[in-house]
Amino acid sequence: MSDLTDLYQAVILAHNKRPRNRGKLPTATRVASGDNPTCGDNCTVYLCMDGEKIGAVSFEGSGCAISQASASLMTTQLVGKSPAEAESTFAEFKDIVTTGGEPEAFSEIAAFAGVHAFPARIKCATLAWHAALDALKQPDRPIDD
Ligand code: ZN
């Protein structure tokens, strides 16, 4: 078993301490939520499109450090991408957290490779990404409070 310090690497700690794009997105036209009851994580992702690309993305949620850091990282990875690019970024991320493999190019998502040694935490790491992909499949609509 890997040392837990391998799991909580600097990137994860930084995202957890100072999450990027946290809070409701006022311009959002798409929203999706997910939860991970085994760990107690939940996450809501807000999206607005800019043509065919993701114009802005934010999240709200609570849970373990992995789930929150992953949500923060997800927002920085998906902005500016098309839905197809977002899917392939998630596929790469999922591969890394499942197998511990290396990304094709240097990316912060590599920080999550340590998660593969803790299979129960894979759902923590992928929660926000699943919500984001759900949101991407939705039609644009006004988001109520
Ligand atoms: Zn968790």
mmCIF file of N, CA and C and ligand atoms in Angstrom:
data_model
loop_
_atom_site.group_PDB
_atom_site.id
_atom_site.type_symbol
_atom_site.label_atom_id
_atom_site.label_comp_id
_atom_site.label_asym_id
_atom_site.label_seq_id
_atom_site.Cartn_x
_atom_site.Cartn_y
_atom_site.Cartn_z
ATOM 1 N N MET A 1 0.845 -1.203 0.000
ATOM 2 C CA MET A 1 0.000 0.000 0.000
ATOM 3 C C MET A 1 0.878 1.250 0.000
ATOM 4 N N SER A 2 0.548 2.159 -0.874
ATOM 5 C CA SER A 2 1.327 3.398 -0.950
ATOM 6 C C SER A 2 1.109 4.239 0.296
ATOM 7 N N ASP A 3 2.070 5.061 0.575
ATOM 8 C CA ASP A 3 1.940 5.996 1.680
ATOM 9 C C ASP A 3 0.870 7.030 1.332
ATOM 10 N N LEU A 4 0.064 7.367 2.324
ATOM 11 C CA LEU A 4 -0.995 8.351 2.078
ATOM 12 C C LEU A 4 -0.441 9.692 1.591
ATOM 13 N N THR A 5 0.784 9.992 1.968
ATOM 14 C CA THR A 5 1.349 11.269 1.527
ATOM 15 C C THR A 5 1.503 11.306 0.008
ATOM 16 N N ASP A 6 1.639 10.100 -0.607
ATOM 17 C CA ASP A 6 1.694 10.054 -2.073
ATOM 18 C C ASP A 6 0.369 10.518 -2.671
ATOM 19 N N LEU A 7 -0.708 10.169 -1.962
ATOM 20 C CA LEU A 7 -2.044 10.518 -2.458
ATOM 21 C C LEU A 7 -2.288 12.022 -2.352
ATOM 22 N N TYR A 8 -1.928 12.562 -1.216
ATOM 23 C CA TYR A 8 -2.178 13.983 -1.004
ATOM 24 C C TYR A 8 -0.982 14.797 -1.469
ATOM 25 N N GLN A 9 -0.802 14.837 -2.731
ATOM 26 C CA GLN A 9 0.335 15.561 -3.278
ATOM 27 C C GLN A 9 0.079 17.059 -3.289
ATOM 28 N N ALA A 10 1.120 17.796 -3.600
ATOM 29 C CA ALA A 10 1.058 19.254 -3.524
ATOM 30 C C ALA A 10 -0.078 19.842 -4.358
ATOM 31 N N VAL A 11 -0.279 19.305 -5.537
ATOM 32 C CA VAL A 11 -1.325 19.854 -6.406
ATOM 33 C C VAL A 11 -2.698 19.681 -5.768
ATOM 34 N N ILE A 12 -2.913 18.502 -5.217
ATOM 35 C CA ILE A 12 -4.200 18.226 -4.589
ATOM 36 C C ILE A 12 -4.402 19.146 -3.387
ATOM 37 N N LEU A 13 -3.362 19.279 -2.604
ATOM 38 C CA LEU A 13 -3.457 20.159 -1.436
ATOM 39 C C LEU A 13 -3.749 21.597 -1.846
ATOM 40 N N ALA A 14 -3.098 22.040 -2.901
ATOM 41 C CA ALA A 14 -3.293 23.418 -3.349
ATOM 42 C C ALA A 14 -4.724 23.646 -3.824
ATOM 43 N N HIS A 15 -5.252 22.694 -4.586
ATOM 44 C CA HIS A 15 -6.629 22.840 -5.064
ATOM 45 C C HIS A 15 -7.617 22.766 -3.909
ATOM 46 N N ASN A 16 -7.283 21.958 -2.910
ATOM 47 C CA ASN A 16 -8.185 21.816 -1.783
ATOM 48 C C ASN A 16 -8.182 23.066 -0.905
ATOM 49 N N LYS A 17 -7.002 23.644 -0.759
ATOM 50 C CA LYS A 17 -6.853 24.832 0.081
ATOM 51 C C LYS A 17 -7.464 26.056 -0.593
ATOM 52 N N ARG A 18 -7.207 26.189 -1.862
ATOM 53 C CA ARG A 18 -7.735 27.332 -2.602
ATOM 54 C C ARG A 18 -8.433 26.843 -3.876
ATOM 55 N N PRO A 19 -9.674 26.352 -3.741
ATOM 56 C CA PRO A 19 -10.366 25.797 -4.908
ATOM 57 C C PRO A 19 -10.584 26.849 -5.993
ATOM 58 N N ARG A 20 -10.412 26.439 -7.235
ATOM 59 C CA ARG A 20 -10.666 27.327 -8.369
ATOM 60 C C ARG A 20 -12.142 27.209 -8.767
ATOM 61 N N ASN A 21 -12.702 28.349 -9.153
ATOM 62 C CA ASN A 21 -14.061 28.351 -9.721
ATOM 63 C C ASN A 21 -15.083 27.689 -8.803
ATOM 64 N N ARG A 22 -14.992 28.018 -7.525
ATOM 65 C CA ARG A 22 -15.951 27.470 -6.587
ATOM 66 C C ARG A 22 -17.078 28.466 -6.390
ATOM 67 N N GLY A 23 -18.312 27.955 -6.381
ATOM 68 C CA GLY A 23 -19.473 28.811 -6.188
ATOM 69 C C GLY A 23 -20.362 28.768 -7.410
ATOM 70 N N LYS A 24 -21.593 29.196 -7.246
ATOM 71 C CA LYS A 24 -22.546 29.163 -8.349
ATOM 72 C C LYS A 24 -22.100 30.119 -9.441
ATOM 73 N N LEU A 25 -22.251 29.690 -10.676
ATOM 74 C CA LEU A 25 -21.876 30.516 -11.818
ATOM 75 C C LEU A 25 -23.097 31.326 -12.257
ATOM 76 N N PRO A 26 -23.051 32.663 -12.139
ATOM 77 C CA PRO A 26 -24.249 33.462 -12.432
ATOM 78 C C PRO A 26 -24.729 33.309 -13.877
ATOM 79 N N THR A 27 -23.802 33.067 -14.796
ATOM 80 C CA THR A 27 -24.165 32.965 -16.213
ATOM 81 C C THR A 27 -24.513 31.541 -16.639
ATOM 82 N N ALA A 28 -24.567 30.612 -15.697
ATOM 83 C CA ALA A 28 -24.776 29.199 -16.056
ATOM 84 C C ALA A 28 -26.103 28.976 -16.769
ATOM 85 N N THR A 29 -26.068 28.138 -17.788
ATOM 86 C CA THR A 29 -27.287 27.704 -18.460
ATOM 87 C C THR A 29 -27.446 26.186 -18.372
ATOM 88 N N ARG A 30 -26.491 25.537 -17.726
ATOM 89 C CA ARG A 30 -26.571 24.089 -17.542
ATOM 90 C C ARG A 30 -26.066 23.763 -16.143
ATOM 91 N N VAL A 31 -26.727 22.808 -15.508
ATOM 92 C CA VAL A 31 -26.306 22.410 -14.170
ATOM 93 C C VAL A 31 -26.556 20.917 -14.007
ATOM 94 N N ALA A 32 -25.681 20.253 -13.289
ATOM 95 C CA ALA A 32 -25.873 18.833 -12.985
ATOM 96 C C ALA A 32 -25.203 18.530 -11.656
ATOM 97 N N SER A 33 -25.768 17.570 -10.944
ATOM 98 C CA SER A 33 -25.240 17.221 -9.625
ATOM 99 C C SER A 33 -24.953 15.730 -9.548
ATOM 100 N N GLY A 34 -24.087 15.400 -8.615
ATOM 101 C CA GLY A 34 -23.836 14.001 -8.336
ATOM 102 C C GLY A 34 -23.446 13.843 -6.889
ATOM 103 N N ASP A 35 -23.605 12.627 -6.373
ATOM 104 C CA ASP A 35 -23.092 12.385 -5.038
ATOM 105 C C ASP A 35 -22.455 11.007 -4.947
ATOM 106 N N ASN A 36 -21.703 10.864 -3.905
ATOM 107 C CA ASN A 36 -20.932 9.648 -3.659
ATOM 108 C C ASN A 36 -21.191 9.254 -2.213
ATOM 109 N N PRO A 37 -22.323 8.557 -1.981
ATOM 110 C CA PRO A 37 -22.773 8.311 -0.607
ATOM 111 C C PRO A 37 -21.777 7.516 0.234
ATOM 112 N N THR A 38 -20.966 6.663 -0.401
ATOM 113 C CA THR A 38 -20.044 5.855 0.392
ATOM 114 C C THR A 38 -19.019 6.719 1.107
ATOM 115 N N CYS A 39 -18.740 7.909 0.566
ATOM 116 C CA CYS A 39 -17.751 8.791 1.196
ATOM 117 C C CYS A 39 -18.413 10.044 1.758
ATOM 118 N N GLY A 40 -19.633 10.353 1.290
ATOM 119 C CA GLY A 40 -20.317 11.556 1.749
ATOM 120 C C GLY A 40 -20.000 12.788 0.931
ATOM 121 N N ASP A 41 -19.514 12.577 -0.312
ATOM 122 C CA ASP A 41 -19.192 13.712 -1.195
ATOM 123 C C ASP A 41 -20.410 14.087 -2.024
ATOM 124 N N ASN A 42 -20.564 15.376 -2.286
ATOM 125 C CA ASN A 42 -21.548 15.796 -3.284
ATOM 126 C C ASN A 42 -20.973 16.949 -4.074
ATOM 127 N N CYS A 43 -21.488 17.099 -5.288
ATOM 128 C CA CYS A 43 -20.936 18.114 -6.175
ATOM 129 C C CYS A 43 -21.996 18.560 -7.183
ATOM 130 N N THR A 44 -22.130 19.856 -7.347
ATOM 131 C CA THR A 44 -22.980 20.428 -8.382
ATOM 132 C C THR A 44 -22.084 21.215 -9.319
ATOM 133 N N VAL A 45 -22.246 20.977 -10.615
ATOM 134 C CA VAL A 45 -21.412 21.655 -11.611
ATOM 135 C C VAL A 45 -22.283 22.599 -12.439
ATOM 136 N N TYR A 46 -21.820 23.820 -12.585
ATOM 137 C CA TYR A 46 -22.495 24.842 -13.395
ATOM 138 C C TYR A 46 -21.668 25.101 -14.643
ATOM 139 N N LEU A 47 -22.355 25.219 -15.764
ATOM 140 C CA LEU A 47 -21.663 25.411 -17.037
ATOM 141 C C LEU A 47 -22.336 26.497 -17.851
ATOM 142 N N CYS A 48 -21.554 27.273 -18.570
ATOM 143 C CA CYS A 48 -22.153 28.036 -19.657
ATOM 144 C C CYS A 48 -21.295 27.840 -20.896
ATOM 145 N N MET A 49 -21.949 27.702 -22.021
ATOM 146 C CA MET A 49 -21.262 27.439 -23.274
ATOM 147 C C MET A 49 -20.920 28.759 -23.955
ATOM 148 N N ASP A 50 -19.836 28.723 -24.716
ATOM 149 C CA ASP A 50 -19.461 29.850 -25.570
ATOM 150 C C ASP A 50 -19.372 29.263 -26.970
ATOM 151 N N GLY A 51 -20.482 29.306 -27.695
ATOM 152 C CA GLY A 51 -20.548 28.595 -28.969
ATOM 153 C C GLY A 51 -20.457 27.103 -28.714
ATOM 154 N N GLU A 52 -19.483 26.464 -29.365
ATOM 155 C CA GLU A 52 -19.318 25.012 -29.222
ATOM 156 C C GLU A 52 -18.388 24.632 -28.077
ATOM 157 N N LYS A 53 -17.836 25.651 -27.403
ATOM 158 C CA LYS A 53 -16.863 25.380 -26.335
ATOM 159 C C LYS A 53 -17.457 25.707 -24.975
ATOM 160 N N ILE A 54 -16.830 25.172 -23.943
ATOM 161 C CA ILE A 54 -17.218 25.494 -22.578
ATOM 162 C C ILE A 54 -16.674 26.887 -22.255
ATOM 163 N N GLY A 55 -17.585 27.835 -22.046
ATOM 164 C CA GLY A 55 -17.164 29.206 -21.785
ATOM 165 C C GLY A 55 -16.731 29.410 -20.346
ATOM 166 N N ALA A 56 -17.459 28.801 -19.426
ATOM 167 C CA ALA A 56 -17.128 28.903 -18.004
ATOM 168 C C ALA A 56 -17.722 27.702 -17.293
ATOM 169 N N VAL A 57 -17.061 27.303 -16.238
ATOM 170 C CA VAL A 57 -17.532 26.156 -15.456
ATOM 171 C C VAL A 57 -17.164 26.384 -13.991
ATOM 172 N N SER A 58 -18.085 26.067 -13.108
ATOM 173 C CA SER A 58 -17.807 26.207 -11.681
ATOM 174 C C SER A 58 -18.441 25.044 -10.940
ATOM 175 N N PHE A 59 -18.130 24.926 -9.663
ATOM 176 C CA PHE A 59 -18.712 23.841 -8.870
ATOM 177 C C PHE A 59 -19.031 24.316 -7.462
ATOM 178 N N GLU A 60 -19.983 23.626 -6.875
ATOM 179 C CA GLU A 60 -20.281 23.771 -5.458
ATOM 180 C C GLU A 60 -20.334 22.362 -4.891
ATOM 181 N N GLY A 61 -19.938 22.200 -3.658
ATOM 182 C CA GLY A 61 -20.046 20.872 -3.089
ATOM 183 C C GLY A 61 -19.301 20.768 -1.794
ATOM 184 N N SER A 62 -19.391 19.589 -1.221
ATOM 185 C CA SER A 62 -18.653 19.324 0.001
ATOM 186 C C SER A 62 -18.257 17.866 -0.005
ATOM 187 N N GLY A 63 -17.265 17.560 0.774
ATOM 188 C CA GLY A 63 -16.806 16.185 0.836
ATOM 189 C C GLY A 63 -15.325 16.127 1.134
ATOM 190 N N CYS A 64 -14.741 14.993 0.806
ATOM 191 C CA CYS A 64 -13.335 14.767 1.156
ATOM 192 C C CYS A 64 -12.411 15.616 0.286
ATOM 193 N N ALA A 65 -11.165 15.661 0.692
ATOM 194 C CA ALA A 65 -10.169 16.468 -0.017
ATOM 195 C C ALA A 65 -10.025 16.047 -1.474
ATOM 196 N N ILE A 66 -10.081 14.747 -1.730
ATOM 197 C CA ILE A 66 -9.921 14.265 -3.105
ATOM 198 C C ILE A 66 -11.063 14.774 -3.983
ATOM 199 N N SER A 67 -12.287 14.669 -3.491
ATOM 200 C CA SER A 67 -13.432 15.070 -4.308
ATOM 201 C C SER A 67 -13.416 16.574 -4.588
ATOM 202 N N GLN A 68 -13.045 17.353 -3.591
ATOM 203 C CA GLN A 68 -13.068 18.802 -3.766
ATOM 204 C C GLN A 68 -11.904 19.280 -4.640
ATOM 205 N N ALA A 69 -10.744 18.682 -4.440
ATOM 206 C CA ALA A 69 -9.594 19.050 -5.263
ATOM 207 C C ALA A 69 -9.814 18.638 -6.713
ATOM 208 N N SER A 70 -10.420 17.494 -6.899
ATOM 209 C CA SER A 70 -10.688 17.017 -8.251
ATOM 210 C C SER A 70 -11.696 17.920 -8.961
ATOM 211 N N ALA A 71 -12.711 18.389 -8.224
ATOM 212 C CA ALA A 71 -13.695 19.302 -8.808
ATOM 213 C C ALA A 71 -13.023 20.604 -9.236
ATOM 214 N N SER A 72 -12.153 21.119 -8.386
ATOM 215 C CA SER A 72 -11.428 22.349 -8.696
ATOM 216 C C SER A 72 -10.562 22.161 -9.941
ATOM 217 N N LEU A 73 -9.814 21.061 -9.960
ATOM 218 C CA LEU A 73 -8.967 20.749 -11.118
ATOM 219 C C LEU A 73 -9.805 20.600 -12.388
ATOM 220 N N MET A 74 -10.939 19.927 -12.258
ATOM 221 C CA MET A 74 -11.822 19.705 -13.407
ATOM 222 C C MET A 74 -12.197 21.043 -14.055
ATOM 223 N N THR A 75 -12.527 22.049 -13.223
ATOM 224 C CA THR A 75 -12.947 23.332 -13.805
ATOM 225 C C THR A 75 -11.817 23.961 -14.619
ATOM 226 N N THR A 76 -10.582 23.802 -14.137
ATOM 227 C CA THR A 76 -9.454 24.407 -14.862
ATOM 228 C C THR A 76 -9.128 23.621 -16.132
ATOM 229 N N GLN A 77 -9.452 22.327 -16.128
ATOM 230 C CA GLN A 77 -9.132 21.484 -17.285
ATOM 231 C C GLN A 77 -10.158 21.604 -18.403
ATOM 232 N N LEU A 78 -11.419 21.859 -18.048
ATOM 233 C CA LEU A 78 -12.476 21.783 -19.063
ATOM 234 C C LEU A 78 -12.809 23.112 -19.737
ATOM 235 N N VAL A 79 -12.465 24.216 -19.096
ATOM 236 C CA VAL A 79 -12.836 25.500 -19.690
ATOM 237 C C VAL A 79 -12.142 25.659 -21.051
ATOM 238 N N GLY A 80 -12.902 26.118 -22.045
ATOM 239 C CA GLY A 80 -12.352 26.308 -23.390
ATOM 240 C C GLY A 80 -12.397 25.061 -24.258
ATOM 241 N N LYS A 81 -12.862 23.962 -23.693
ATOM 242 C CA LYS A 81 -12.898 22.720 -24.476
ATOM 243 C C LYS A 81 -14.290 22.462 -25.055
ATOM 244 N N SER A 82 -14.327 21.739 -26.164
ATOM 245 C CA SER A 82 -15.596 21.271 -26.732
ATOM 246 C C SER A 82 -16.060 20.075 -25.904
ATOM 247 N N PRO A 83 -17.348 19.713 -26.016
ATOM 248 C CA PRO A 83 -17.813 18.517 -25.296
ATOM 249 C C PRO A 83 -16.983 17.275 -25.621
ATOM 250 N N ALA A 84 -16.595 17.099 -26.878
ATOM 251 C CA ALA A 84 -15.794 15.921 -27.247
ATOM 252 C C ALA A 84 -14.416 15.971 -26.591
ATOM 253 N N GLU A 85 -13.820 17.163 -26.559
ATOM 254 C CA GLU A 85 -12.511 17.317 -25.901
ATOM 255 C C GLU A 85 -12.634 17.078 -24.394
ATOM 256 N N ALA A 86 -13.752 17.537 -23.823
ATOM 257 C CA ALA A 86 -13.986 17.326 -22.391
ATOM 258 C C ALA A 86 -14.088 15.836 -22.092
ATOM 259 N N GLU A 87 -14.780 15.103 -22.966
ATOM 260 C CA GLU A 87 -14.906 13.653 -22.776
ATOM 261 C C GLU A 87 -13.557 12.970 -22.843
ATOM 262 N N SER A 88 -12.711 13.395 -23.764
ATOM 263 C CA SER A 88 -11.425 12.714 -23.877
ATOM 264 C C SER A 88 -10.503 13.095 -22.721
ATOM 265 N N THR A 89 -10.624 14.342 -22.217
ATOM 266 C CA THR A 89 -9.853 14.721 -21.027
ATOM 267 C C THR A 89 -10.289 13.888 -19.830
ATOM 268 N N PHE A 90 -11.600 13.692 -19.697
ATOM 269 C CA PHE A 90 -12.096 12.862 -18.594
ATOM 270 C C PHE A 90 -11.624 11.416 -18.753
ATOM 271 N N ALA A 91 -11.640 10.902 -19.985
ATOM 272 C CA ALA A 91 -11.185 9.526 -20.219
ATOM 273 C C ALA A 91 -9.735 9.372 -19.774
ATOM 274 N N GLU A 92 -8.924 10.398 -20.064
ATOM 275 C CA GLU A 92 -7.516 10.358 -19.672
ATOM 276 C C GLU A 92 -7.389 10.408 -18.138
ATOM 277 N N PHE A 93 -8.166 11.313 -17.528
ATOM 278 C CA PHE A 93 -8.149 11.437 -16.070
ATOM 279 C C PHE A 93 -8.570 10.120 -15.405
ATOM 280 N N LYS A 94 -9.656 9.537 -15.945
ATOM 281 C CA LYS A 94 -10.177 8.300 -15.382
ATOM 282 C C LYS A 94 -9.145 7.177 -15.496
ATOM 283 N N ASP A 95 -8.449 7.139 -16.622
ATOM 284 C CA ASP A 95 -7.407 6.141 -16.820
ATOM 285 C C ASP A 95 -6.300 6.308 -15.782
ATOM 286 N N ILE A 96 -5.934 7.557 -15.524
ATOM 287 C CA ILE A 96 -4.860 7.842 -14.566
ATOM 288 C C ILE A 96 -5.270 7.437 -13.146
ATOM 289 N N VAL A 97 -6.492 7.766 -12.733
ATOM 290 C CA VAL A 97 -6.896 7.432 -11.362
ATOM 291 C C VAL A 97 -7.194 5.941 -11.210
ATOM 292 N N THR A 98 -7.482 5.256 -12.321
ATOM 293 C CA THR A 98 -7.786 3.832 -12.247
ATOM 294 C C THR A 98 -6.518 2.989 -12.311
ATOM 295 N N THR A 99 -5.560 3.412 -13.145
ATOM 296 C CA THR A 99 -4.370 2.588 -13.370
ATOM 297 C C THR A 99 -3.101 3.198 -12.786
ATOM 298 N N GLY A 100 -3.138 4.474 -12.459
ATOM 299 C CA GLY A 100 -1.924 5.127 -11.984
ATOM 300 C C GLY A 100 -0.967 5.467 -13.105
ATOM 301 N N GLY A 101 -1.460 5.409 -14.340
ATOM 302 C CA GLY A 101 -0.619 5.678 -15.511
ATOM 303 C C GLY A 101 -0.262 7.147 -15.649
ATOM 304 N N GLU A 102 0.569 7.421 -16.612
ATOM 305 C CA GLU A 102 1.028 8.788 -16.875
ATOM 306 C C GLU A 102 0.150 9.431 -17.953
ATOM 307 N N PRO A 103 -0.097 10.737 -17.840
ATOM 308 C CA PRO A 103 -0.804 11.424 -18.929
ATOM 309 C C PRO A 103 0.112 11.541 -20.148
ATOM 310 N N GLU A 104 -0.497 11.740 -21.318
ATOM 311 C CA GLU A 104 0.291 11.837 -22.547
ATOM 312 C C GLU A 104 1.203 13.060 -22.535
ATOM 313 N N ALA A 105 0.702 14.155 -21.969
ATOM 314 C CA ALA A 105 1.531 15.357 -21.846
ATOM 315 C C ALA A 105 1.470 15.778 -20.381
ATOM 316 N N PHE A 106 2.434 16.599 -19.952
ATOM 317 C CA PHE A 106 2.406 17.010 -18.558
ATOM 318 C C PHE A 106 1.092 17.713 -18.250
ATOM 319 N N SER A 107 0.487 17.315 -17.166
ATOM 320 C CA SER A 107 -0.772 17.924 -16.766
ATOM 321 C C SER A 107 -0.941 17.751 -15.272
ATOM 322 N N GLU A 108 -1.656 18.698 -14.678
ATOM 323 C CA GLU A 108 -1.952 18.593 -13.248
ATOM 324 C C GLU A 108 -2.753 17.338 -12.926
ATOM 325 N N ILE A 109 -3.440 16.789 -13.923
ATOM 326 C CA ILE A 109 -4.252 15.601 -13.619
ATOM 327 C C ILE A 109 -3.372 14.432 -13.167
ATOM 328 N N ALA A 110 -2.085 14.468 -13.508
ATOM 329 C CA ALA A 110 -1.165 13.410 -13.077
ATOM 330 C C ALA A 110 -1.066 13.334 -11.560
ATOM 331 N N ALA A 111 -1.369 14.430 -10.874
ATOM 332 C CA ALA A 111 -1.294 14.446 -9.412
ATOM 333 C C ALA A 111 -2.253 13.440 -8.789
ATOM 334 N N PHE A 112 -3.264 13.051 -9.555
ATOM 335 C CA PHE A 112 -4.275 12.138 -9.032
ATOM 336 C C PHE A 112 -3.939 10.673 -9.285
ATOM 337 N N ALA A 113 -2.765 10.402 -9.857
ATOM 338 C CA ALA A 113 -2.379 9.022 -10.151
ATOM 339 C C ALA A 113 -2.361 8.167 -8.879
ATOM 340 N N GLY A 114 -2.008 8.783 -7.742
ATOM 341 C CA GLY A 114 -1.929 8.037 -6.488
ATOM 342 C C GLY A 114 -3.261 7.459 -6.043
ATOM 343 N N VAL A 115 -4.353 8.005 -6.573
ATOM 344 C CA VAL A 115 -5.682 7.538 -6.190
ATOM 345 C C VAL A 115 -5.873 6.059 -6.557
ATOM 346 N N HIS A 116 -5.176 5.601 -7.592
ATOM 347 C CA HIS A 116 -5.415 4.223 -8.061
ATOM 348 C C HIS A 116 -5.119 3.183 -6.979
ATOM 349 N N ALA A 117 -4.262 3.547 -6.015
ATOM 350 C CA ALA A 117 -3.939 2.614 -4.932
ATOM 351 C C ALA A 117 -5.059 2.533 -3.888
ATOM 352 N N PHE A 118 -6.047 3.401 -4.020
ATOM 353 C CA PHE A 118 -7.164 3.455 -3.075
ATOM 354 C C PHE A 118 -8.469 3.369 -3.870
ATOM 355 N N PRO A 119 -8.836 2.161 -4.311
ATOM 356 C CA PRO A 119 -9.970 2.017 -5.240
ATOM 357 C C PRO A 119 -11.256 2.673 -4.745
ATOM 358 N N ALA A 120 -11.457 2.702 -3.427
ATOM 359 C CA ALA A 120 -12.678 3.310 -2.898
ATOM 360 C C ALA A 120 -12.716 4.808 -3.163
ATOM 361 N N ARG A 121 -11.540 5.412 -3.427
ATOM 362 C CA ARG A 121 -11.485 6.854 -3.635
ATOM 363 C C ARG A 121 -11.649 7.246 -5.096
ATOM 364 N N ILE A 122 -11.685 6.273 -5.993
ATOM 365 C CA ILE A 122 -11.811 6.610 -7.421
ATOM 366 C C ILE A 122 -13.119 7.372 -7.666
ATOM 367 N N LYS A 123 -14.173 6.945 -6.976
ATOM 368 C CA LYS A 123 -15.455 7.659 -7.133
ATOM 369 C C LYS A 123 -15.376 9.087 -6.612
ATOM 370 N N CYS A 124 -14.579 9.311 -5.583
ATOM 371 C CA CYS A 124 -14.362 10.673 -5.078
ATOM 372 C C CYS A 124 -13.741 11.531 -6.187
ATOM 373 N N ALA A 125 -12.748 10.949 -6.854
ATOM 374 C CA ALA A 125 -11.984 11.693 -7.856
ATOM 375 C C ALA A 125 -12.784 11.959 -9.126
ATOM 376 N N THR A 126 -13.718 11.068 -9.456
ATOM 377 C CA THR A 126 -14.435 11.221 -10.734
ATOM 378 C C THR A 126 -15.804 11.891 -10.580
ATOM 379 N N LEU A 127 -16.230 12.119 -9.347
ATOM 380 C CA LEU A 127 -17.579 12.655 -9.090
ATOM 381 C C LEU A 127 -17.875 13.937 -9.872
ATOM 382 N N ALA A 128 -17.029 14.930 -9.735
ATOM 383 C CA ALA A 128 -17.280 16.228 -10.373
ATOM 384 C C ALA A 128 -17.229 16.107 -11.898
ATOM 385 N N TRP A 129 -16.378 15.224 -12.392
ATOM 386 C CA TRP A 129 -16.241 15.055 -13.847
ATOM 387 C C TRP A 129 -17.509 14.443 -14.434
ATOM 388 N N HIS A 130 -18.068 13.451 -13.724
ATOM 389 C CA HIS A 130 -19.328 12.868 -14.188
ATOM 390 C C HIS A 130 -20.422 13.933 -14.226
ATOM 391 N N ALA A 131 -20.469 14.771 -13.197
ATOM 392 C CA ALA A 131 -21.481 15.833 -13.165
ATOM 393 C C ALA A 131 -21.270 16.805 -14.328
ATOM 394 N N ALA A 132 -20.021 17.125 -14.621
ATOM 395 C CA ALA A 132 -19.726 18.056 -15.718
ATOM 396 C C ALA A 132 -20.166 17.468 -17.058
ATOM 397 N N LEU A 133 -19.906 16.182 -17.269
ATOM 398 C CA LEU A 133 -20.304 15.560 -18.534
ATOM 399 C C LEU A 133 -21.822 15.470 -18.640
ATOM 400 N N ASP A 134 -22.486 15.236 -17.491
ATOM 401 C CA ASP A 134 -23.956 15.263 -17.481
ATOM 402 C C ASP A 134 -24.458 16.644 -17.895
ATOM 403 N N ALA A 135 -23.863 17.669 -17.330
ATOM 404 C CA ALA A 135 -24.275 19.044 -17.632
ATOM 405 C C ALA A 135 -24.067 19.348 -19.119
ATOM 406 N N LEU A 136 -22.990 18.827 -19.677
ATOM 407 C CA LEU A 136 -22.690 19.088 -21.091
ATOM 408 C C LEU A 136 -23.747 18.505 -22.028
ATOM 409 N N LYS A 137 -24.397 17.446 -21.569
ATOM 410 C CA LYS A 137 -25.404 16.776 -22.423
ATOM 411 C C LYS A 137 -26.752 17.459 -22.357
ATOM 412 N N GLN A 138 -26.897 18.407 -21.461
ATOM 413 C CA GLN A 138 -28.200 19.046 -21.290
ATOM 414 C C GLN A 138 -28.390 20.197 -22.279
ATOM 415 N N PRO A 139 -29.658 20.525 -22.563
ATOM 416 C CA PRO A 139 -29.911 21.732 -23.349
ATOM 417 C C PRO A 139 -29.702 22.972 -22.476
ATOM 418 N N ASP A 140 -29.456 24.101 -23.123
ATOM 419 C CA ASP A 140 -29.327 25.348 -22.371
ATOM 420 C C ASP A 140 -30.689 25.759 -21.823
ATOM 421 N N ARG A 141 -30.694 26.243 -20.609
ATOM 422 C CA ARG A 141 -31.945 26.702 -19.987
ATOM 423 C C ARG A 141 -31.584 27.643 -18.850
ATOM 424 N N PRO A 142 -32.534 28.468 -18.432
ATOM 425 C CA PRO A 142 -32.257 29.333 -17.284
ATOM 426 C C PRO A 142 -32.094 28.490 -16.020
ATOM 427 N N ILE A 143 -31.165 28.851 -15.171
ATOM 428 C CA ILE A 143 -30.948 28.122 -13.927
ATOM 429 C C ILE A 143 -31.622 28.892 -12.795
ATOM 430 N N ASP A 144 -32.570 28.235 -12.155
ATOM 431 C CA ASP A 144 -33.261 28.879 -11.033
ATOM 432 C C ASP A 144 -32.433 28.744 -9.775
ATOM 433 N N ASP A 145 -32.736 29.607 -8.831
ATOM 434 C CA ASP A 145 -32.079 29.504 -7.525
ATOM 435 C C ASP A 145 -32.617 28.313 -6.758
HETATM 436 ZN ZN ZN B 1 -14.629 11.249 -1.037
#
